[in-house]
Amino acid sequence: MEVLQLKNVTLTINDNHILHNINIDFWNGYVHAVSGPNGAGKSTLASTIMGLEGYREIQGDIIYQGENINDRSVDERARLGITMAWQDPARYEGLTIKDFLMASAKIKNEDNIRDVLASLSMNPQQYLKRALDKTLSGGERKKIELASILVNEARLVLLDEPDSGIDVESLERIFESIRLLKKRGTTVILITHSLAVLQQADHAFLMCSGEIIDKGEKEKIVKYFENKCIPCPHKNIPDEWEPAVGK
Amino acid sequence: MKVNYFISDIFYVCLRDLKHYLKQRVRIMATLIQPIIWLVLIGNLMSGLTANPLTLKFLDAPSYLDFMAPGVMVMTTLFTGLFAGVRVVWDRRLEILQKMLSTPLSRTAIPLGKIAAAVVQGNIQVIIVLLTALMLGVTFKTGLAGIMVILIFISLFCSIMASISIALSVNIRNMETFFALMNFITMPLMLTSKAMFPVEAMPGWLKFIAEWNPISYAVIPLRTLVTKGWDWTVIWQSLIILCFFALCFLAGAVFFFKRARA
Ligand SMILES: Nc1ncnc2c1ncn2[C@@H]1O[C@H](COP(=O)(O)OP(=O)(O)OP(=O)(O)O)[C@@H](O)[C@H]1O
Ligand SMILES: [Mg+2]
């Protein structure tokens, strides 16, 4: 059964089709990956599903658990069980990490928050009291963002490049969290152009220039990576353009 | 359980804004110095000008400084309250609002938490004004109990102003527009009220506006408490009117915040 369906979704900004006629079924309880080169429209797809400001005026339909949610606002979608970890987490300044996670949690329980931090190889002792500000490293902020998703206990989780800025050891912990989410029955949508993250998925979609150009078992999509080939003509680059250096 | 969570949501939003406020040293210094300038400069100057029996009858107070101190408290609150919307505009710019909205945090708790933070700030600043006024020799007829009641009035008035600010901020995307709008509102609001000048000295049309100006509802009971004493008719009347307005404006702020597109 699919938990989320996009039907002929087109998003036009300034006459550009950032998303073009997207049709996707995300099956319930699966880990999905959406992959593709820079600028393919992956983050835009996530923002559209979450219903962020500027991404609400779409053509087509977004169906969540059988209900059309086109007109639902971000917080309404959040209440229906959709949540998202940003590619570049907002500088949510002013709270301590503990308060931030408490505010993000569905069940406000400090032990729970400690467990989640520990599971991302962050020592709760060291981090809970720290301010959520620019003194945190990029990777730490990414992990706190992920922690806020884990305590949220949503039904559908969008993770936009969960691996960016993350070290090898922590990446393994993040993969464990993804497996944990799956075990809880959460549907996960991974947005990535990393082979390692793609390997975590059950099923994958390949995106290019705002279109879904292939889908299937992850092995099938992995092949594109191995061949280092982008199968569609790059619409972003005009035909007549040639790099000066190569001549 | 649900109510519990709602209150803690308000608490976190409020806490975040307050911590941010306490970090802005320059802003705090400025807001502390400004009322002192009002009281010391304008207050003393006008005290000299108005120290004759006729004008004192207009003022109906021991001196212009006594007359003005409640006005300065209300002005300070006005500015603090109207500043509340800045945080909404900022949070939206930094995409923090989107993040907040994508969590289980209650959407109603966001404006309420921000208004609560403004009320705390308003009280802090009014206490500073109170202390300055005391040092300048203003006598509070109703003493410490009166000061407590003054802070209740200040809290109600501040929540009204913060509600207006937040309701206006929801569709504003940049700071400059926000400040222009707030400037546009504050000056006329201030000058057509009973805060700075006695209503008896105003021409008829201005008198009429001043009667209806929301600032007057906060200034009059404060002035009564400072210069006259426990006049319960004035206090109860203004308290009921301000409570009513505060509830309406809070509901309005929540309504507009929830209706906004983001
Ligand atoms: N608001 C906007 N206005 C104009 N163009 C936009 C807007 N949002 C996105 N785009 C464009 O849409 C395309 C897709 O952007 P998107 O951020 O979704 O890419 P992505 O697949 O996430 O890339 P990356 O791998 O670099 O994160 C880009 O070319 C981007 O410049
Ligand atoms: Mg992206």
PDB file of N, CA and C in Angstrom, chain A residues 12 25 40 42 61 101 133 146-147 150 165 173 182 207 210 238 244:
ATOM      1  N   THR A  12       6.042  25.178 -10.986  1.00  0.00           N
ATOM      2  CA  THR A  12       6.612  26.175 -11.892  1.00  0.00           C
ATOM      3  C   THR A  12       7.013  27.395 -11.093  1.00  0.00           C
ATOM      4  N   ASP A  25       4.873   6.723  -6.337  1.00  0.00           N
ATOM      5  CA  ASP A  25       4.170   6.072  -5.229  1.00  0.00           C
ATOM      6  C   ASP A  25       5.210   5.700  -4.192  1.00  0.00           C
ATOM      7  N   ALA A  40      18.844  18.670  -9.609  1.00  0.00           N
ATOM      8  CA  ALA A  40      17.843  17.834 -10.261  1.00  0.00           C
ATOM      9  C   ALA A  40      16.435  18.174  -9.787  1.00  0.00           C
ATOM     10  N   LYS A  42      15.660  17.520  -6.229  1.00  0.00           N
ATOM     11  CA  LYS A  42      15.388  16.617  -5.106  1.00  0.00           C
ATOM     12  C   LYS A  42      14.904  17.377  -3.877  1.00  0.00           C
ATOM     13  N   ASP A  61      -1.581  16.424  -7.923  1.00  0.00           N
ATOM     14  CA  ASP A  61      -2.118  16.090  -6.604  1.00  0.00           C
ATOM     15  C   ASP A  61      -1.098  15.390  -5.742  1.00  0.00           C
ATOM     16  N   LEU A 101      15.100  19.737  21.505  1.00  0.00           N
ATOM     17  CA  LEU A 101      14.606  18.377  21.262  1.00  0.00           C
ATOM     18  C   LEU A 101      13.306  18.129  22.020  1.00  0.00           C
ATOM     19  N   ASP A 133      23.609  26.855  18.645  1.00  0.00           N
ATOM     20  CA  ASP A 133      24.007  28.078  17.931  1.00  0.00           C
ATOM     21  C   ASP A 133      25.214  27.809  17.040  1.00  0.00           C
ATOM     22  N   LEU A 146      18.711  15.526  12.784  1.00  0.00           N
ATOM     23  CA  LEU A 146      18.232  14.152  12.656  1.00  0.00           C
ATOM     24  C   LEU A 146      17.606  13.681  13.972  1.00  0.00           C
ATOM     25  N   ALA A 147      18.236  14.072  15.090  1.00  0.00           N
ATOM     26  CA  ALA A 147      17.681  13.699  16.398  1.00  0.00           C
ATOM     27  C   ALA A 147      16.278  14.269  16.557  1.00  0.00           C
ATOM     28  N   LEU A 150      14.003  11.964  14.934  1.00  0.00           N
ATOM     29  CA  LEU A 150      13.821  10.682  15.611  1.00  0.00           C
ATOM     30  C   LEU A 150      12.882  10.793  16.807  1.00  0.00           C
ATOM     31  N   GLY A 165      28.378  16.179   5.357  1.00  0.00           N
ATOM     32  CA  GLY A 165      29.147  16.684   6.490  1.00  0.00           C
ATOM     33  C   GLY A 165      29.283  15.706   7.641  1.00  0.00           C
ATOM     34  N   ARG A 173      26.008   5.142  12.303  1.00  0.00           N
ATOM     35  CA  ARG A 173      24.960   5.334  13.315  1.00  0.00           C
ATOM     36  C   ARG A 173      23.678   5.868  12.673  1.00  0.00           C
ATOM     37  N   LYS A 182      12.632   2.238  10.129  1.00  0.00           N
ATOM     38  CA  LYS A 182      11.931   1.256   9.313  1.00  0.00           C
ATOM     39  C   LYS A 182      11.273   0.203  10.212  1.00  0.00           C
ATOM     40  N   MET A 207      16.216  11.004 -10.410  1.00  0.00           N
ATOM     41  CA  MET A 207      15.656  12.273 -10.855  1.00  0.00           C
ATOM     42  C   MET A 207      16.663  13.032 -11.679  1.00  0.00           C
ATOM     43  N   GLY A 210      14.277  17.827 -12.914  1.00  0.00           N
ATOM     44  CA  GLY A 210      12.899  17.961 -12.466  1.00  0.00           C
ATOM     45  C   GLY A 210      11.986  16.830 -12.881  1.00  0.00           C
ATOM     46  N   PRO A 238      22.594  24.472 -22.105  1.00  0.00           N
ATOM     47  CA  PRO A 238      22.154  24.611 -23.490  1.00  0.00           C
ATOM     48  C   PRO A 238      23.054  23.819 -24.451  1.00  0.00           C
ATOM     49  N   ALA A 244      35.238  25.946 -22.480  1.00  0.00           N
ATOM     50  CA  ALA A 244      36.351  26.541 -23.213  1.00  0.00           C
ATOM     51  C   ALA A 244      37.647  25.768 -22.996  1.00  0.00           C
TER      52      ALA A 244
END
